[in-house]
């Protein structure tokens, strides 16, 4: 077994992991462990951009209020204020690193608008914001000698000492099929979300909830896992792989319509197609059920093709490749699992309930998103809390680095690549279908109880399998998906009232105002 001693071990190479790695490299040796190629992440897929108060007409209070409103009164105000007020500094740092934010005319940065925002405040890089940010961060991190990358390294479990302090992680080197033990002074979960536990998702294959599972197995507290955000508009096409049609297109005037072109969103909310995401997703779902249709449509045909191509090049090109000219035809869309609002409980410094273990970015629950995330607040959360964690580690380095990073005595099973891939894929697909049907956009207690018993059966089956079979990435990611799903189901069952993204069918009233039909 390979062994690496490091000061700061970062699991994950999205915006949260990379931005912390770059800063933390001034404090010691940093190891970035990531399960696929470095760029493979949710971050890379982000289209819309990053929310930040930048315009003189806008102010912090408005961004704070918008975030709290979207979060359905469940956000931690302190965390929201911290995020909103420090956003301009973090954006400035990104710009200084070379992130080419789109500018407009005399204005330094062009500011887009997305659902739930009362002002234009979305900084973006055309419609490929995440890709541009990820590329700049990777380039910068790779240029720093204190940072070492371990690509195709799958973190399997966290290590703790006898004082319950985190001392590193057990990792599978999936290219060389060998175990790799990382002993670290500080360990950071930056493993992103869990969209892959659902049949319909905008998330890439890496998003199997590994961080939630590892944290839970290590005994860390998790919070708000019932709040799964479903993006209202992913492209409905067999070859689209959950490709996202950004809210920015609706911000630009595209309207949600039925197959005959009838608009329907004003029935559900005064902001129409730009209502908060949970309301739009549920409204679409209701219309699909009512009209027995597999999808609804986005109508962007009031714009010329040159305009759409310039503003939304990747959406335009993707649809065009699939035979849809969005300047002339309606775009078929369905809601899809998109973002985990809850996660590993972390304080304002990213510190979890386990000493020396931090959680930042989507895997964490800082309280910023409450019951529903406001659009384009998640890249920002990753940046802001990576910075918070950096400052905390810098300030408390002596104490944190005093952890005893000695080798634990664990007998690791032999790693075998040949374990049954097909059966694992089959189980994953069953799980994803079950989560979509029983723990999806609308929920009811009866179905949730059935889901719980199915997941417990899967858990037993996997435990049995793990005891007989050898460890490998496929089996571990299935285990993580099952553990994460179980946590989602259990949290969902505990939340009796509808709130934000969590909608219980048997209670008919979602919000007290009468703009919403439940
Ligand atoms: C299609 C799409 C569009 C989006 N658009 C926006 C937007 O416009 N604005 C916005 O603010 N947010 C957007 N989001 C959400 C946002 O992209 C994510 O919440 C954010 O990028 C999460 O960043 P992160 O660093 O926490 O995780 P990620 O970027 O997902 O990175 C997680 C990393 O952890 C690694 N990893 C996972 N498990 C393991 C393991 N076991 N071992 C080792 N490595 C592991 C992954 O390989 C990856 O490198 C969008 C999301 C999607 C899917």
XYZ file of C-alpha atoms and ligand atoms in Angstrom:
571
model
C 0.000 0.000 0.000
C 1.228 3.468 -0.916
C 1.435 6.087 1.833
C 1.548 9.866 1.592
C 2.012 12.288 4.466
C 0.654 15.733 3.843
C -0.375 18.852 5.751
C -3.668 19.592 4.052
C -5.593 16.878 2.254
C -8.323 18.170 -0.027
C -10.818 15.659 -1.415
C -12.298 17.116 -4.604
C -11.194 19.492 -7.337
C -14.197 21.725 -8.016
C -14.383 25.427 -7.194
C -14.332 24.781 -3.433
C -11.390 22.353 -3.346
C -9.237 24.204 -5.855
C -9.740 27.678 -4.463
C -8.819 26.411 -0.994
C -5.805 24.511 -2.376
C -4.445 27.666 -4.005
C -4.721 29.692 -0.803
C -3.704 26.907 1.598
C -0.517 26.213 -0.362
C 0.993 29.132 1.588
C 0.489 27.148 4.809
C 2.056 23.798 3.961
C 2.025 20.828 1.652
C -1.369 20.384 -0.051
C -2.582 17.137 -1.643
C -5.619 17.326 -3.911
C -7.235 13.913 -4.312
C -9.860 13.665 -7.028
C -11.686 10.641 -8.344
C -11.518 11.357 -12.078
C -9.665 13.885 -14.254
C -9.147 17.084 -12.325
C -11.700 19.094 -14.278
C -14.496 16.535 -13.814
C -16.922 18.288 -11.458
C -20.254 20.012 -11.117
C -18.320 23.267 -11.242
C -17.294 22.621 -14.833
C -20.953 22.375 -15.893
C -22.179 25.611 -14.302
C -23.589 27.868 -16.965
C -25.385 30.813 -15.347
C -22.621 32.281 -13.213
C -21.927 33.683 -9.753
C -24.238 35.976 -7.826
C -22.631 39.100 -6.386
C -23.738 42.634 -5.594
C -21.769 44.639 -8.124
C -24.134 47.240 -9.533
C -24.488 50.570 -7.680
C -28.288 50.275 -7.812
C -28.106 46.918 -6.030
C -27.227 46.415 -2.363
C -26.262 43.661 0.086
C -29.608 43.755 1.848
C -31.469 42.905 -1.373
C -29.204 39.917 -2.093
C -29.551 38.779 1.531
C -33.336 39.112 1.415
C -33.574 37.265 -1.922
C -31.471 34.414 -0.509
C -33.565 34.217 2.670
C -36.820 34.283 0.690
C -35.687 31.486 -1.643
C -34.541 29.500 1.428
C -38.143 29.596 2.750
C -37.129 31.054 6.109
C -34.781 28.136 6.839
C -31.413 29.812 6.099
C -28.847 30.731 8.725
C -28.870 34.509 8.419
C -25.326 34.905 9.747
C -23.975 32.621 7.019
C -25.987 34.387 4.315
C -24.755 37.812 5.426
C -21.169 36.610 5.495
C -21.460 35.137 2.002
C -23.166 38.144 0.436
C -20.934 40.771 2.042
C -17.629 39.062 1.209
C -18.693 38.127 -2.337
C -17.178 41.207 -4.074
C -13.727 40.468 -2.591
C -13.870 36.851 -3.715
C -14.986 37.865 -7.215
C -12.166 40.404 -7.395
C -9.697 37.631 -6.513
C -11.094 35.419 -9.282
C -10.803 38.266 -11.771
C -7.190 38.838 -10.666
C -6.432 35.147 -11.192
C -7.572 35.654 -14.780
C -11.222 34.573 -14.873
C -12.498 36.376 -17.973
C -15.898 37.603 -16.745
C -18.017 38.848 -19.613
C -18.065 42.644 -19.762
C -20.563 44.885 -21.453
C -19.952 48.302 -23.022
C -18.537 50.695 -20.479
C -19.499 48.393 -17.599
C -16.705 46.264 -16.164
C -18.850 43.156 -15.834
C -22.127 42.313 -17.505
C -24.705 41.339 -14.883
C -27.338 38.728 -15.734
C -30.589 38.017 -13.939
C -31.876 34.666 -12.692
C -34.966 33.324 -10.919
C -35.588 34.705 -7.425
C -33.137 37.618 -7.787
C -34.630 41.088 -7.462
C -31.717 42.699 -9.345
C -29.269 41.900 -12.118
C -26.289 40.456 -10.235
C -25.057 37.315 -11.993
C -21.458 37.632 -13.160
C -20.804 35.135 -15.885
C -18.513 34.058 -18.668
C -20.986 33.763 -21.539
C -22.936 30.600 -20.691
C -19.848 28.590 -19.720
C -19.065 30.225 -16.409
C -18.082 27.067 -14.531
C -15.784 25.779 -17.241
C -13.914 29.100 -17.446
C -13.518 29.311 -13.659
C -12.459 25.666 -13.332
C -9.829 26.078 -16.074
C -8.293 29.153 -14.458
C -8.211 27.517 -11.012
C -6.658 24.307 -12.361
C -4.001 26.227 -14.251
C -3.128 28.277 -11.189
C -3.106 25.289 -8.820
C -0.928 23.260 -11.179
C 1.629 26.065 -11.231
C 2.115 25.917 -7.447
C 4.823 23.497 -6.331
C 3.303 23.007 -2.884
C 0.215 21.446 -4.436
C 0.281 17.833 -5.596
C -2.612 16.387 -7.605
C -3.768 12.793 -7.320
C -6.190 12.269 -10.202
C -8.194 9.053 -10.559
C -7.914 8.595 -6.800
C -11.206 7.673 -5.185
C -11.496 8.599 -1.492
C -13.106 5.613 0.207
C -13.156 6.523 3.888
C -11.946 9.007 6.484
C -9.385 8.151 9.153
C -9.690 9.247 12.763
C -7.368 8.968 15.770
C -8.333 7.896 19.284
C -9.333 11.489 20.097
C -11.892 11.540 17.268
C -9.723 13.868 15.178
C -9.611 13.317 11.471
C -6.158 12.194 10.372
C -6.602 11.590 6.663
C -8.293 9.239 4.253
C -8.091 5.822 2.684
C -8.052 6.225 -1.078
C -8.229 3.851 -4.045
C -5.770 4.607 -6.799
C -8.106 3.455 -9.563
C -5.566 3.624 -12.400
C -3.013 1.437 -10.618
C -5.620 -0.550 -8.664
C -3.905 -0.092 -5.350
C -4.749 1.355 -1.958
C -3.224 4.688 -1.016
C -3.236 5.925 2.547
C -3.118 9.683 3.116
C -2.112 10.922 6.557
C -2.921 14.589 6.974
C -3.056 17.280 9.621
C -6.161 18.830 8.122
C -8.653 17.048 5.868
C -11.186 18.836 3.698
C -14.268 17.336 2.089
C -14.926 19.218 -1.153
C -16.583 16.313 -2.924
C -19.648 18.109 -4.323
C -23.201 16.790 -4.561
C -25.265 13.666 -5.162
C -27.479 14.230 -8.221
C -26.603 10.754 -9.483
C -28.837 9.152 -6.845
C -31.748 10.321 -9.034
C -32.762 8.957 -12.426
C -33.097 12.444 -13.921
C -30.198 14.701 -13.067
C -28.111 17.530 -14.433
C -25.084 16.294 -12.455
C -22.114 14.460 -13.958
C -21.206 10.839 -13.135
C -18.871 11.844 -10.297
C -21.781 13.193 -8.200
C -22.575 10.013 -6.256
C -22.710 11.530 -2.775
C -19.349 10.092 -1.642
C -18.658 12.952 0.777
C -21.981 12.555 2.587
C -21.437 8.813 2.924
C -17.843 9.124 4.150
C -18.798 11.824 6.660
C -21.741 9.826 7.920
C -19.672 6.645 8.302
C -17.091 8.650 10.254
C -19.813 9.933 12.592
C -20.026 13.548 11.372
C -23.342 15.398 11.616
C -25.340 16.037 8.460
C -28.223 18.484 8.114
C -31.107 19.385 5.794
C -30.583 16.448 3.436
C -34.282 16.427 2.538
C -33.833 19.639 0.586
C -32.926 18.437 -2.891
C -33.270 21.117 -5.532
C -34.714 20.042 -8.843
C -33.743 22.257 -11.731
C -36.860 22.982 -13.747
C -35.324 22.870 -17.172
C -32.974 20.170 -18.363
C -33.117 19.317 -22.036
C -35.558 16.483 -22.714
C -33.841 14.432 -25.375
C -32.445 10.872 -25.304
C -28.944 12.116 -26.126
C -28.921 15.154 -23.872
C -27.591 13.492 -20.627
C -29.420 15.965 -18.413
C -27.937 18.951 -20.258
C -29.046 22.078 -18.452
C -30.981 24.851 -20.100
C -29.883 27.684 -17.847
C -32.309 29.904 -15.998
C -30.457 32.760 -17.655
C -32.403 31.934 -20.817
C -35.621 32.621 -18.924
C -33.969 35.745 -17.495
C -33.425 36.758 -21.129
C -37.140 36.420 -21.835
C -37.761 32.768 -22.740
C -41.128 31.543 -21.427
C -42.299 28.131 -20.247
C -45.166 26.886 -22.391
C -47.321 23.842 -23.096
C -47.002 22.012 -26.445
C -49.590 24.381 -27.967
C -47.594 27.450 -26.891
C -49.800 28.417 -23.910
C -47.876 30.050 -21.065
C -48.735 28.612 -17.642
C -46.357 29.920 -15.000
C -48.307 33.080 -14.084
C -50.989 30.759 -12.683
C -48.487 29.585 -10.102
C -46.435 32.647 -9.196
C -46.369 36.362 -9.881
C -42.788 36.096 -11.243
C -44.041 33.653 -13.891
C -41.225 31.688 -15.554
C -38.733 33.389 -13.224
C -40.337 32.170 -10.001
C -38.078 30.309 -7.503
C -36.881 26.961 -8.809
C -38.902 24.704 -6.525
C -42.113 26.382 -7.594
C -41.218 26.224 -11.280
C -40.238 22.531 -11.024
C -43.436 21.587 -9.227
C -45.566 23.633 -11.588
C -44.017 21.900 -14.599
C -44.516 18.534 -12.906
C -48.180 19.383 -12.231
C -48.745 20.450 -15.855
C -47.028 17.301 -17.148
C -49.291 15.148 -15.006
C -52.404 17.155 -15.854
C -51.847 17.016 -19.616
C -50.173 13.575 -19.623
C -47.140 14.939 -21.463
C -43.509 13.829 -21.043
C -42.121 17.379 -21.002
C -43.013 21.045 -21.348
C -41.265 23.598 -23.556
C -39.214 26.763 -23.388
C -40.044 29.366 -25.971
C -37.054 31.547 -26.890
C -38.277 32.238 -30.417
C -38.783 35.946 -29.820
C -34.987 36.284 -30.127
C -32.937 36.153 -33.294
C -30.513 33.267 -33.773
C -27.444 35.581 -33.775
C -28.526 37.030 -30.457
C -29.070 33.584 -28.889
C -25.832 32.225 -30.294
C -23.898 35.168 -28.877
C -25.481 35.043 -25.407
C -25.939 31.277 -25.008
C -23.424 29.633 -27.321
C -23.317 26.229 -25.616
C -27.114 25.919 -25.271
C -27.612 27.069 -28.849
C -25.000 24.652 -30.201
C -26.114 21.679 -28.095
C -29.749 22.074 -29.177
C -28.727 22.657 -32.769
C -26.653 19.440 -32.765
C -29.757 17.600 -31.556
C -31.841 19.083 -34.355
C -33.511 21.958 -32.461
C -33.064 25.500 -33.757
C -34.012 27.419 -30.616
C -34.640 30.653 -32.499
C -37.449 28.909 -34.397
C -38.523 25.898 -32.359
C -39.648 25.224 -28.816
C -37.093 23.552 -26.525
C -38.391 20.387 -24.756
C -37.521 20.484 -21.027
C -38.105 18.455 -17.824
C -37.151 19.034 -14.180
C -34.062 17.126 -12.922
C -32.233 16.642 -9.608
C -29.690 19.424 -9.531
C -28.368 20.527 -6.169
C -28.144 19.329 -2.547
C -29.077 22.231 -0.276
C -28.147 20.292 2.859
C -25.006 18.340 3.630
C -22.246 17.842 6.155
C -22.905 20.327 8.931
C -20.203 23.008 8.846
C -19.795 26.202 10.832
C -18.859 29.602 9.412
C -15.259 28.372 9.067
C -16.200 25.184 7.267
C -15.376 23.119 10.352
C -17.484 19.970 10.786
C -18.488 18.169 13.984
C -15.245 16.132 13.692
C -12.054 17.952 14.676
C -9.608 18.693 11.848
C -12.244 17.824 9.259
C -13.646 20.635 7.116
C -16.465 20.545 4.566
C -16.788 23.215 1.888
C -18.873 23.708 -1.240
C -21.900 21.634 -2.160
C -21.057 18.754 0.212
C -21.414 21.088 3.189
C -24.402 22.566 4.944
C -23.431 26.035 6.115
C -27.058 27.155 6.330
C -26.683 29.501 3.379
C -29.302 27.816 1.216
C -31.889 26.867 3.822
C -34.700 24.881 2.242
C -33.945 26.052 -1.294
C -30.896 27.524 -2.976
C -31.127 30.844 -4.758
C -29.759 30.555 -8.307
C -26.008 31.159 -8.689
C -25.349 31.220 -4.955
C -23.542 27.862 -4.934
C -20.358 28.710 -6.799
C -20.241 31.723 -4.501
C -20.712 29.584 -1.389
C -17.828 27.348 -2.500
C -15.531 30.344 -2.937
C -16.519 32.132 0.251
C -16.312 29.149 2.592
C -13.043 27.943 1.046
C -11.694 31.359 2.007
C -13.199 31.080 5.497
C -11.611 27.644 5.970
C -8.269 28.979 4.729
C -8.347 31.859 7.217
C -9.313 29.537 10.061
C -6.537 27.052 9.231
C -4.021 29.914 8.956
C -5.056 31.316 12.333
C -5.156 27.959 14.139
C -2.360 26.231 12.290
C -0.266 25.360 15.367
C -3.148 23.669 17.100
C -4.523 21.960 13.980
C -1.143 20.752 12.779
C -0.415 19.175 16.190
C -2.603 16.209 15.274
C -0.904 12.839 15.429
C -0.897 11.583 11.869
C 0.393 8.110 12.649
C -0.603 5.075 10.573
C -3.763 3.392 11.734
C -3.761 -0.401 11.848
C -6.383 -1.292 9.287
C -6.389 -4.440 7.273
C -7.417 -3.321 3.802
C -9.021 -5.815 1.473
C -7.366 -6.675 -1.759
C -8.471 -4.494 -4.646
C -10.053 -6.299 -7.526
C -11.116 -4.760 -10.815
C -13.072 -7.771 -11.923
C -16.007 -7.524 -9.518
C -19.347 -7.677 -11.240
C -19.779 -4.336 -13.006
C -23.051 -5.250 -14.661
C -24.840 -6.194 -11.506
C -23.617 -3.034 -9.792
C -24.860 -0.895 -12.696
C -28.209 -2.662 -12.526
C -28.518 -1.963 -8.798
C -27.541 1.672 -9.308
C -30.153 2.111 -11.984
C -32.853 0.554 -9.750
C -31.881 2.838 -6.916
C -31.978 5.948 -9.112
C -35.417 5.041 -10.436
C -36.738 4.386 -6.934
C -35.405 7.726 -5.638
C -36.922 9.570 -8.608
C -40.323 7.966 -8.159
C -40.618 7.897 -4.378
C -38.362 10.671 -3.042
C -38.587 13.155 -5.921
C -40.234 16.485 -6.685
C -43.389 15.666 -4.727
C -43.392 13.226 -1.816
C -45.884 11.353 0.307
C -45.367 9.469 3.526
C -46.639 6.159 2.184
C -44.110 6.087 -0.648
C -41.332 7.317 1.627
C -41.906 4.408 3.995
C -41.700 1.981 1.067
C -38.518 3.748 -0.088
C -37.027 3.325 3.378
C -37.613 -0.389 3.419
C -36.191 -0.790 -0.108
C -33.072 1.131 0.818
C -32.565 -0.889 4.002
C -32.723 -4.056 1.942
C -30.135 -2.638 -0.476
C -27.955 -1.671 2.446
C -27.973 -5.210 3.827
C -27.270 -6.627 0.401
C -24.291 -4.346 -0.057
C -22.917 -5.049 3.413
C -23.133 -8.739 2.618
C -21.514 -8.209 -0.749
C -18.767 -6.010 0.666
C -17.901 -8.711 3.181
C -17.553 -11.308 0.430
C -16.237 -9.278 -2.473
C -13.141 -7.190 -2.761
C -13.176 -3.409 -2.691
C -13.432 -1.512 -5.914
C -14.647 1.881 -7.097
C -17.958 0.677 -8.556
C -18.969 -1.119 -5.411
C -17.935 1.802 -3.221
C -19.841 4.333 -5.274
C -22.930 2.103 -5.081
C -22.436 1.898 -1.303
C -22.155 5.692 -1.140
C -25.269 6.185 -3.263
C -27.220 3.860 -0.982
C -25.984 5.551 2.201
C -26.719 9.024 0.794
C -30.173 7.957 -0.388
C -30.933 6.516 3.029
C -29.939 9.798 4.696
C -32.159 11.728 2.247
C -35.114 9.408 2.890
C -34.724 9.539 6.664
C -34.456 13.341 6.699
C -37.429 13.573 4.351
C -39.547 11.391 6.626
C -38.679 13.580 9.613
C -39.762 16.808 7.891
C -43.542 16.661 8.235
C -44.354 20.025 6.680
C -43.743 21.189 3.120
C -40.970 23.733 2.908
C -38.811 25.037 0.045
C -37.767 22.156 -2.197
C -39.420 19.598 0.101
C -43.037 19.140 -0.919
C -45.341 16.732 0.879
C -48.364 15.909 -1.285
C -50.819 15.062 1.455
C -50.568 18.582 2.881
C -52.200 20.799 0.347
C -50.789 24.185 1.304
C -47.170 24.928 0.514
C -47.002 28.637 1.216
C -49.422 30.869 3.003
C -49.837 33.367 0.191
C -52.335 32.430 -2.461
C -50.055 32.791 -5.460
C -49.197 29.130 -5.414
C -51.445 26.240 -6.256
C -50.443 23.157 -4.308
C -25.424 21.675 -14.924
C -25.147 22.512 -13.708
C -25.209 23.894 -13.796
C -24.972 24.682 -12.667
N -24.982 26.054 -12.783
C -24.645 26.813 -11.713
C -24.523 28.222 -11.831
O -24.700 28.797 -12.893
N -24.182 28.926 -10.718
C -23.958 28.341 -9.508
O -23.655 29.038 -8.535
N -24.043 26.999 -9.386
C -24.371 26.220 -10.448
N -24.438 24.863 -10.313
C -24.089 24.256 -9.034
C -22.580 24.333 -8.858
O -21.963 24.035 -10.081
C -22.084 23.369 -7.811
O -22.852 23.432 -6.667
C -20.644 23.704 -7.445
O -19.866 23.736 -8.608
C -20.095 22.702 -6.468
O -18.730 22.918 -6.352
P -17.893 21.965 -5.413
O -16.483 22.405 -5.512
O -18.509 21.905 -4.081
O -18.100 20.504 -6.055
P -17.805 19.954 -7.528
O -17.520 21.049 -8.461
O -18.864 19.015 -7.874
O -16.460 19.144 -7.303
C -16.473 17.962 -6.538
C -15.154 17.255 -6.750
O -15.030 16.161 -5.854
C -14.559 15.023 -6.550
N -14.985 13.828 -5.811
C -16.250 13.430 -5.528
N -16.226 12.293 -4.818
C -14.921 11.968 -4.638
C -14.235 10.904 -4.012
N -14.860 9.880 -3.421
N -12.881 10.891 -4.032
C -12.193 11.881 -4.646
N -12.784 12.906 -5.282
C -14.128 12.950 -5.267
C -15.165 15.170 -7.924
O -14.503 14.366 -8.876
C -14.978 16.675 -8.143
O -13.666 16.952 -8.554
C -24.684 24.071 -11.437
C -24.622 22.675 -11.348
C -24.849 21.892 -12.478
C -24.775 20.408 -12.363
